[in-house]
PDB file of C-alpha atoms and ligand atoms in Angstrom:
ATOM      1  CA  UNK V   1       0.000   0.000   0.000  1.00 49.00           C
ATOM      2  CA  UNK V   2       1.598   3.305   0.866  1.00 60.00           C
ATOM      3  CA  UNK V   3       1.564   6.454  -0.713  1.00 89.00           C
ATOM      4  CA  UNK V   4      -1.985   6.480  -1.132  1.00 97.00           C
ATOM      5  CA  UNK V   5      -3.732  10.512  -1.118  1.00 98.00           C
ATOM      6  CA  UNK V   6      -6.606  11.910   0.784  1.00 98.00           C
ATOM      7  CA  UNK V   7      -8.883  14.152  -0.975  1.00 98.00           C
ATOM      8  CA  UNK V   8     -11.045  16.132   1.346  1.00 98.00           C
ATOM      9  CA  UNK V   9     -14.105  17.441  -0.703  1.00 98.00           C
ATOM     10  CA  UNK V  10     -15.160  20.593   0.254  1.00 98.00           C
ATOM     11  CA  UNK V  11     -18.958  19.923  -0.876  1.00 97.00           C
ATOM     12  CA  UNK V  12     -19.631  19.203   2.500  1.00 96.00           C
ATOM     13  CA  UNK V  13     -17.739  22.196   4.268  1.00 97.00           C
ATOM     14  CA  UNK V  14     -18.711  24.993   5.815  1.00 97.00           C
ATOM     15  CA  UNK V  15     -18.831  27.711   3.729  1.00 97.00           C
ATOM     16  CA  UNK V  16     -19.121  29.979   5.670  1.00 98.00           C
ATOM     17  CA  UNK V  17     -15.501  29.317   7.068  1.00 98.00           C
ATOM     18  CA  UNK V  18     -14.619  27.571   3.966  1.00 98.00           C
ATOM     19  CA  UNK V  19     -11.161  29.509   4.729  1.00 98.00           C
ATOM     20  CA  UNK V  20     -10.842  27.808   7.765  1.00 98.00           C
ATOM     21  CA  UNK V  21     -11.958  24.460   6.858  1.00 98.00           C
ATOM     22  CA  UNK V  22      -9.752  24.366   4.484  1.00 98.00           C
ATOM     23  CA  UNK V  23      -6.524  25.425   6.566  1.00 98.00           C
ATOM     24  CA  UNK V  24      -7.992  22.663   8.807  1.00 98.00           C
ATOM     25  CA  UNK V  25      -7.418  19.955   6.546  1.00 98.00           C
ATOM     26  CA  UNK V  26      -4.266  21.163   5.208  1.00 98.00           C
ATOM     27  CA  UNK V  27      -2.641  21.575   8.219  1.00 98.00           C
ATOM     28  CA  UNK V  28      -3.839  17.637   9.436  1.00 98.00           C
ATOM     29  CA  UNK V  29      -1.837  16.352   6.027  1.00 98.00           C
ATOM     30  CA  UNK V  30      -4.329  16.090   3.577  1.00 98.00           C
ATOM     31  CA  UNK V  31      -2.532  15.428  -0.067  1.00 98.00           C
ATOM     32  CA  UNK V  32      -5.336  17.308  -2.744  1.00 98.00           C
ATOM     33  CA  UNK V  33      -8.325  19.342  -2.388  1.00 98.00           C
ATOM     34  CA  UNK V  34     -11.527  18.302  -4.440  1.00 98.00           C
ATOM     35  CA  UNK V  35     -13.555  20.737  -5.485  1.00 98.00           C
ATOM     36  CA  UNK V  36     -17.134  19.252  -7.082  1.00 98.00           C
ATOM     37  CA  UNK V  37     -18.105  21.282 -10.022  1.00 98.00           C
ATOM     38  CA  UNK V  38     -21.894  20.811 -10.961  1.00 98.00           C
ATOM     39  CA  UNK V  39     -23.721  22.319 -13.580  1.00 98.00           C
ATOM     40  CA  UNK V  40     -27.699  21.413 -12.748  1.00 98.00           C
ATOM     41  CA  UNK V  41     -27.593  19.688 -16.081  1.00 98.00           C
ATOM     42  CA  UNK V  42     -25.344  16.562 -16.218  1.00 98.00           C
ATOM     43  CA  UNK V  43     -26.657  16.416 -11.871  1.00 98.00           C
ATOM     44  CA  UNK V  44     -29.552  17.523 -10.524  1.00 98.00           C
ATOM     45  CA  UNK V  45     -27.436  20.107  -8.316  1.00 98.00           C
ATOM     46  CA  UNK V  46     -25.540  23.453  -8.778  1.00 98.00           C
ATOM     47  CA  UNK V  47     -22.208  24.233  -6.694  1.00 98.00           C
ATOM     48  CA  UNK V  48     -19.639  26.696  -7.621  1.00 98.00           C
ATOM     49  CA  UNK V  49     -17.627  28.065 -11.351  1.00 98.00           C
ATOM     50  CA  UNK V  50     -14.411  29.024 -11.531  1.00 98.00           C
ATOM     51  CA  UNK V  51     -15.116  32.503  -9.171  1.00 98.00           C
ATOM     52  CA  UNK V  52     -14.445  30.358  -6.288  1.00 98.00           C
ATOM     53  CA  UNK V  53     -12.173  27.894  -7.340  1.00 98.00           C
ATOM     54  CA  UNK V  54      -9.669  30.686  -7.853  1.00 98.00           C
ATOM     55  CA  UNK V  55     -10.389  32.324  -4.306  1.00 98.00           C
ATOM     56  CA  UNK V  56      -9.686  28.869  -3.082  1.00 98.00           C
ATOM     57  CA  UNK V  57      -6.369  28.502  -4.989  1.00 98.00           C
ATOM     58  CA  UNK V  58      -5.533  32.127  -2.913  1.00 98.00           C
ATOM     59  CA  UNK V  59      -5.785  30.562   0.234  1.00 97.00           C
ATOM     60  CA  UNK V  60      -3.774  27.041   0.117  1.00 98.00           C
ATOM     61  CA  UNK V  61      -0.997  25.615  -1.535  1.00 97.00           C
ATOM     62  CA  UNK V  62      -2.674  22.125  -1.796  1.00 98.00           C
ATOM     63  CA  UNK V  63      -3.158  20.536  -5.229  1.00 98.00           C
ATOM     64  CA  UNK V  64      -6.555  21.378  -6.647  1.00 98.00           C
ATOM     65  CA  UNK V  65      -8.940  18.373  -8.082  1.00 98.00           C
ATOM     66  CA  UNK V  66     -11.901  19.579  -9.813  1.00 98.00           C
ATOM     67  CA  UNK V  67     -14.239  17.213 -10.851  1.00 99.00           C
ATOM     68  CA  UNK V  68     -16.703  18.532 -13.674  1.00 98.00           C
ATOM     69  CA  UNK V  69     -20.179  16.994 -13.128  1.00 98.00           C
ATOM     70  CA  UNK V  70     -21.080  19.119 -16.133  1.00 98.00           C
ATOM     71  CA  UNK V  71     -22.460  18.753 -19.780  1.00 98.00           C
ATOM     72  CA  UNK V  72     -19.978  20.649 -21.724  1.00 98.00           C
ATOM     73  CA  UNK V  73     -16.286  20.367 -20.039  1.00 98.00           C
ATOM     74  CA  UNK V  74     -14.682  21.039 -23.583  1.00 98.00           C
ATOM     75  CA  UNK V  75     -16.077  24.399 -23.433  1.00 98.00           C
ATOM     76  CA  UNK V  76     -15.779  25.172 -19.456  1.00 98.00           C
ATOM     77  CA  UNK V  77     -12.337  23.105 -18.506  1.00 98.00           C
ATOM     78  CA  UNK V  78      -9.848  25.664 -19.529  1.00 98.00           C
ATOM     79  CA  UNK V  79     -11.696  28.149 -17.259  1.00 98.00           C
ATOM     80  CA  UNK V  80     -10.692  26.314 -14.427  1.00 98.00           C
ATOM     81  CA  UNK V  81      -7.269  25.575 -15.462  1.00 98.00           C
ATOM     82  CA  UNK V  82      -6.991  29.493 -15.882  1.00 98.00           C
ATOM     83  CA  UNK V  83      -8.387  29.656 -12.158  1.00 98.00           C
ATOM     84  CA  UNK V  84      -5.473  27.539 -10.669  1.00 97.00           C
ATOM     85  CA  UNK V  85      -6.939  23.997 -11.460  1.00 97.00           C
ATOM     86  CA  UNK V  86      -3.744  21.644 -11.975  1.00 94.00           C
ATOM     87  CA  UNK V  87      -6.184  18.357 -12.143  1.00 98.00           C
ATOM     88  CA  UNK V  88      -9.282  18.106 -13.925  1.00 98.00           C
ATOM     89  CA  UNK V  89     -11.722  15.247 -14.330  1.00 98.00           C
ATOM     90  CA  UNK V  90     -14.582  15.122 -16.792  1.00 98.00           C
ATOM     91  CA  UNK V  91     -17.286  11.844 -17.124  1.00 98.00           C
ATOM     92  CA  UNK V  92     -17.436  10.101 -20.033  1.00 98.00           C
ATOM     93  CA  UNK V  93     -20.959   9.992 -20.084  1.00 98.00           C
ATOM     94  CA  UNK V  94     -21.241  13.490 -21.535  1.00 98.00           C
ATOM     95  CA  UNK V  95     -17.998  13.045 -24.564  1.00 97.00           C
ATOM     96  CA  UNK V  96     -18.253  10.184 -26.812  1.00 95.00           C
ATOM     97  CA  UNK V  97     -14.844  10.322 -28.034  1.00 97.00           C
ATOM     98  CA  UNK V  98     -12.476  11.701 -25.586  1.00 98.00           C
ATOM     99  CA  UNK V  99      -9.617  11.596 -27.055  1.00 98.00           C
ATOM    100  CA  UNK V 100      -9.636  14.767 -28.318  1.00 98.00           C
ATOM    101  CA  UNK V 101     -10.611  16.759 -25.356  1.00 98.00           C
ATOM    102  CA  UNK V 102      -7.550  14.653 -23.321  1.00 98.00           C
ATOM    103  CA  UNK V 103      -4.814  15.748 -25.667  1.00 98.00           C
ATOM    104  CA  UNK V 104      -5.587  19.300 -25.796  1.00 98.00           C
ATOM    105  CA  UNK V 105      -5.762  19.408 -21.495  1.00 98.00           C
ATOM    106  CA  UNK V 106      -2.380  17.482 -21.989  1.00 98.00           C
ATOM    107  CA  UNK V 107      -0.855  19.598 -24.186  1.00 98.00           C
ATOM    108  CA  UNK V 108      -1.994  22.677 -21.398  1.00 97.00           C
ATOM    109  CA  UNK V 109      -0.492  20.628 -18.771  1.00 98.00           C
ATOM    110  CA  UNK V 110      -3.330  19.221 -16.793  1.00 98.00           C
ATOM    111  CA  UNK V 111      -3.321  15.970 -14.845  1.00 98.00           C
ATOM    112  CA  UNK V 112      -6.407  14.545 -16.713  1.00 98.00           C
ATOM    113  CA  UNK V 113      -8.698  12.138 -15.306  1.00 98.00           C
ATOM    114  CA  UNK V 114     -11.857  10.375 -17.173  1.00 98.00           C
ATOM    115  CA  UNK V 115     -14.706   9.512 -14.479  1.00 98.00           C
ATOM    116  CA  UNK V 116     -17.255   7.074 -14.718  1.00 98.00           C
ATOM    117  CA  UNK V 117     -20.817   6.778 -12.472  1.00 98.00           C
ATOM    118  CA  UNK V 118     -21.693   3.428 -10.845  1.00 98.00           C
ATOM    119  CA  UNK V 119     -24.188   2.739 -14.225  1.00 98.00           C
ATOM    120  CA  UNK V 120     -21.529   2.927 -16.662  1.00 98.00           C
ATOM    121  CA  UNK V 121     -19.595  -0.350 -17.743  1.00 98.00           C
ATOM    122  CA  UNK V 122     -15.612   0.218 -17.595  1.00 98.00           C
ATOM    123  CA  UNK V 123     -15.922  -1.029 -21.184  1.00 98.00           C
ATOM    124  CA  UNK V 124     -16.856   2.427 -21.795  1.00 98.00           C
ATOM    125  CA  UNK V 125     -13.435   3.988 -20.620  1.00 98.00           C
ATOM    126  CA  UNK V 126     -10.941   0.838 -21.344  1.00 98.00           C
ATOM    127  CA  UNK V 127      -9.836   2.437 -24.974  1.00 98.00           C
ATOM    128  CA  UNK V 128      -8.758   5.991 -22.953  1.00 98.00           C
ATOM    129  CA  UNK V 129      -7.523   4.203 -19.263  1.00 98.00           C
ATOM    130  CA  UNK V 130      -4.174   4.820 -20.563  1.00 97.00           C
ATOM    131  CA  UNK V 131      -4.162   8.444 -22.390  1.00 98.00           C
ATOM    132  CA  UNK V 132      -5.857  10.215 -19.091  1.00 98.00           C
ATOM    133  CA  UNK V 133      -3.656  10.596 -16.073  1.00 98.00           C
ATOM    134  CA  UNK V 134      -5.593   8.665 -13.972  1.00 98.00           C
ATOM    135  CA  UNK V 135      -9.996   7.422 -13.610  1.00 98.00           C
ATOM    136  CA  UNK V 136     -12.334   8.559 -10.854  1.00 99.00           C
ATOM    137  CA  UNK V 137     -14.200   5.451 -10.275  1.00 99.00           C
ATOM    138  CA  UNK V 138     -17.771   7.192  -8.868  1.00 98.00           C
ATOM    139  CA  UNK V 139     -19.274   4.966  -5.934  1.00 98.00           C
ATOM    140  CA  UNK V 140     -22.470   6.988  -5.513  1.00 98.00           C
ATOM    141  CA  UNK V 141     -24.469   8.555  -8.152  1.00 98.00           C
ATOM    142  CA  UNK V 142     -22.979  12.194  -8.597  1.00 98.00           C
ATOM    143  CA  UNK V 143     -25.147  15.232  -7.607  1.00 97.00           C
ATOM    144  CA  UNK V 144     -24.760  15.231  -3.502  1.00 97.00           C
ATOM    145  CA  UNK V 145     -22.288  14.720  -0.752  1.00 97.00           C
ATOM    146  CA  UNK V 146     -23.175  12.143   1.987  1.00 97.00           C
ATOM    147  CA  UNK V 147     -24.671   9.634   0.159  1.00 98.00           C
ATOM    148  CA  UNK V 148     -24.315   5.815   0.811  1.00 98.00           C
ATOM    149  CA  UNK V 149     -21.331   3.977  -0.245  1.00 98.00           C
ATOM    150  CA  UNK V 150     -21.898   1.706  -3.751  1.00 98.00           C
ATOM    151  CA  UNK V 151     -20.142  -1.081  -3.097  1.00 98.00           C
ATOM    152  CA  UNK V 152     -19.908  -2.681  -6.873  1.00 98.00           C
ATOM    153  CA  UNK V 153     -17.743  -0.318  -8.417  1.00 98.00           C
ATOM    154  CA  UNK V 154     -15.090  -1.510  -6.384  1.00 98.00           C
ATOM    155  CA  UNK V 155     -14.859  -4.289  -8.697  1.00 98.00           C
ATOM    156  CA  UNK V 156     -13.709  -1.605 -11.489  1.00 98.00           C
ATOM    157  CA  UNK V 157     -11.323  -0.301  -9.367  1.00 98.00           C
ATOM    158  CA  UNK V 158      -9.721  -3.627  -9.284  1.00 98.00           C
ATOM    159  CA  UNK V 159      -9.766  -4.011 -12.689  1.00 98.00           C
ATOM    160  CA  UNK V 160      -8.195  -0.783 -13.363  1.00 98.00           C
ATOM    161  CA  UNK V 161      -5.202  -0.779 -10.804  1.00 98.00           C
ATOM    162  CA  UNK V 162      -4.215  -4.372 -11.960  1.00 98.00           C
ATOM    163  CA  UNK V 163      -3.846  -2.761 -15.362  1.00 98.00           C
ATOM    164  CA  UNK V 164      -1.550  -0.296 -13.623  1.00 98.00           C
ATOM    165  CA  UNK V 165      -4.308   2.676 -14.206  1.00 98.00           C
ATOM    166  CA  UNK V 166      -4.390   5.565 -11.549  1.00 98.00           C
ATOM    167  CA  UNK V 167      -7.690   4.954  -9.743  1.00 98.00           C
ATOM    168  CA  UNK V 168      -9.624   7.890  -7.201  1.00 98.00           C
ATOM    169  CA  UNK V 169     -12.230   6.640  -5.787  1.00 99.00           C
ATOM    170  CA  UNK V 170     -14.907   8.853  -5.265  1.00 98.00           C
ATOM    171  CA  UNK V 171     -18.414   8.718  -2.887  1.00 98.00           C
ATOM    172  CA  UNK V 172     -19.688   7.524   0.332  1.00 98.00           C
ATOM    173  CA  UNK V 173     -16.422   6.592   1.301  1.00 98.00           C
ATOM    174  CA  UNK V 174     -15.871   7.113   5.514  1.00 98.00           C
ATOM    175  CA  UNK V 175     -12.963   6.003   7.754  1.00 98.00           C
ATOM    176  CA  UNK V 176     -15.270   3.219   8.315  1.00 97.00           C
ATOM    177  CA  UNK V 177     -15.257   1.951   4.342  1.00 98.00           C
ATOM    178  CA  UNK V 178     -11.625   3.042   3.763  1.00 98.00           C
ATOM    179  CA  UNK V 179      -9.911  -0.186   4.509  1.00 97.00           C
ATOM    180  CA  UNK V 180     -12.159  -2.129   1.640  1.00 98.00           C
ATOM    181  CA  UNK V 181     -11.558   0.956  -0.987  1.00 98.00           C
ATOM    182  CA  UNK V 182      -8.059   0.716  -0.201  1.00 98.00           C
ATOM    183  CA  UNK V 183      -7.489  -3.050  -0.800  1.00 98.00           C
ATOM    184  CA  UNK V 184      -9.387  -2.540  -4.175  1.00 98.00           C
ATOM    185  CA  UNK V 185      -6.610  -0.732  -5.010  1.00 98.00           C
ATOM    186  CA  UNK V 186      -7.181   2.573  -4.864  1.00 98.00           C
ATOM    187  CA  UNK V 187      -4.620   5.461  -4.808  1.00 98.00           C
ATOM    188  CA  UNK V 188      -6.978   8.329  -4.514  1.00 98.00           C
ATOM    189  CA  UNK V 189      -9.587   8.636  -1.895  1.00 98.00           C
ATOM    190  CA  UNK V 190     -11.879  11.006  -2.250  1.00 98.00           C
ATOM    191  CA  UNK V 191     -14.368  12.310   1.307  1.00 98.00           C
ATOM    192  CA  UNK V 192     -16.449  15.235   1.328  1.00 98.00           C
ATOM    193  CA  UNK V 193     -18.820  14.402   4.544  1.00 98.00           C
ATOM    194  CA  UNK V 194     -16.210  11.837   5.864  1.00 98.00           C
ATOM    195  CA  UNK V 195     -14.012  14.592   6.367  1.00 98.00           C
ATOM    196  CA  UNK V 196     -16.225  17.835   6.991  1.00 98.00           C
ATOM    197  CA  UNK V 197     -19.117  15.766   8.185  1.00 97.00           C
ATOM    198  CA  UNK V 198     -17.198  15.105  11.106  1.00 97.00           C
ATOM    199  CA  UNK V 199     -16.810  16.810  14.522  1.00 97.00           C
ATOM    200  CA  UNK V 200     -13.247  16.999  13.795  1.00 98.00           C
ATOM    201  CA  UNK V 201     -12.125  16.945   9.559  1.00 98.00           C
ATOM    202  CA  UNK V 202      -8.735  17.405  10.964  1.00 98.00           C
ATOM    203  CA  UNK V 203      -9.173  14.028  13.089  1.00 98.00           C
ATOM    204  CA  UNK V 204     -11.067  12.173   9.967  1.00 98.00           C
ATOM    205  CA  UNK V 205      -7.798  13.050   7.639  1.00 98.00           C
ATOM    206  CA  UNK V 206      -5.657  11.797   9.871  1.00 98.00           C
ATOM    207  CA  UNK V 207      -7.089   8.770  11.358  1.00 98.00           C
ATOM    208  CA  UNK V 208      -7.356   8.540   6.736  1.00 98.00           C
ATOM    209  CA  UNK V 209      -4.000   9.274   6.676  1.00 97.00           C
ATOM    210  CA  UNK V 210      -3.104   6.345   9.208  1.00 97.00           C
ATOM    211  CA  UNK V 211      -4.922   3.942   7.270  1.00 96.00           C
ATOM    212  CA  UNK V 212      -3.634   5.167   3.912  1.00 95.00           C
ATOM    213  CA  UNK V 213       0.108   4.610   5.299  1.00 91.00           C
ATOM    214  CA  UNK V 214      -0.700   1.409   6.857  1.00 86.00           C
TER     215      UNK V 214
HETATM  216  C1  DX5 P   1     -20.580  13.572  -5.594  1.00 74.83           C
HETATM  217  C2  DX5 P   1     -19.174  14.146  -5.599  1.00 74.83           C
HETATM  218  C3  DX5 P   1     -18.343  13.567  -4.489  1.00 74.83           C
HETATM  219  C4  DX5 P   1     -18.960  13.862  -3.138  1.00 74.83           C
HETATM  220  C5  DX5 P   1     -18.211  13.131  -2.083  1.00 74.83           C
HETATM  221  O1  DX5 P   1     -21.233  13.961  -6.771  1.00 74.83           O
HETATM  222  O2  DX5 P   1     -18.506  13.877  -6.801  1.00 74.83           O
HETATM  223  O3  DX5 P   1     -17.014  14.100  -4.558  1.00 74.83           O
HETATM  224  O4  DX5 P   1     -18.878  15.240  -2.862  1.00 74.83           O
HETATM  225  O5  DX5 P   1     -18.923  13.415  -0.901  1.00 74.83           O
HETATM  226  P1  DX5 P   1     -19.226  12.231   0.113  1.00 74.83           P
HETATM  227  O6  DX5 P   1     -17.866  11.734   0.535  1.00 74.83           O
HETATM  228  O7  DX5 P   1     -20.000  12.890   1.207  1.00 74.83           O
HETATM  229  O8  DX5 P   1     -20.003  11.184  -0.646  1.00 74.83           O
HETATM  230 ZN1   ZN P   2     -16.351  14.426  -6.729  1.00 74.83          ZN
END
């Protein structure tokens, strides 16, 4: 195992200290932030453009991961790239082809990652598992933070990190769950209300960290 990154998402923060929340996980050792991007089109929810996501890249020097839950990321991902974005995931739900959309976001220097949802077969994303940086592996269905954990996908990840594929795992997952997502293989864990959910996000990163290390 080893050298395996927490991902605090802040969709379950508090925004109205989102400074502080943040500084919170930092300073506990988390490795990236994710930051949930979602358009009321591809999900059934609306979060936050680019406006914030460069106020956030102000205020820590933590990696940012934005995930696009939205229809058109060949028009909106160089928006966030230009807001401080150095990873960027899109699902593969919304571009046939891909391959396209990858190479330019290479060619600007983006870590590139290609996410499915729990309803899509990884046949869908085996022809691009090696042009994108790494896959987001979804374990609820996107839209909202503290859903329950979808255990099935987990098979995926599997799949994908004995093919020596980059795998963040993303949804429902809890200190409690970690272990299992871990042993599948993971090397990114995504929590939004396993981390700010808790009493203590700085306690739920590290007791994370502990297991990620273990
Ligand atoms: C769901 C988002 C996830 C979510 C994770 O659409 O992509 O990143 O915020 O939150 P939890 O860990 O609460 O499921
Ligand atoms: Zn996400």
């Amino acid at each position: 195992m080893g050298n395996i990154k927490i991902a605090p998402s802040i969709l379950s923060c508090d925004f109205s200290r989102l400074g502080e929340e943040i500084k919170k996980v930092e300073e506990a050792g988390c490795d990236i932030l994710h930051l949930d991007v979602m358009d009321g089109h591809f999900v059934p929810n609306i979060t936050f453009g680019p406006l914030l996501v460069e106020t956030i890249h102000r205020i820590t020097n933590l990696p940012l991961d934005v995930h696009l839950m939205i229809e058109d990321p060949e028009f909106y991902w160089k928006k966030f790239k230009d807001a401080g974005t150095s990873i960027i995931s899109f699902h593969k739900e919304v571009v046939e082809s891909p391959n396209g959309l990858i190479d330019t976001m290479k060619r600007e220097n983006v870590t590139v990652g290609l996410a499915l949802n729990p309803g899509t077969p990884l046949e869908d994303i085996l022809p691009f598992v090696h042009s994108v940086d790494f896959v987001v592996v979804m374990t609820v269905d996107p839209g909202f933070g503290g859903q329950k954990f979808i255990e099935e996908p987990l098979e995926k990840v599997k799949i994908l990190s004995e093919m020596g594929v980059t795998v963040e795992v993303d949804g429902g997952i809890r200190v409690s769950n970690a272990k299992k997502v871990i042993e599948s293989g993971a090397d990114i864990l995504v929590s939004g209300s396993g981390v700010f959910g808790e009493p203590d996000p700085a306690e739920a990163v590290k007791r994370f960290k502990a297991l990620a290390n273990r």
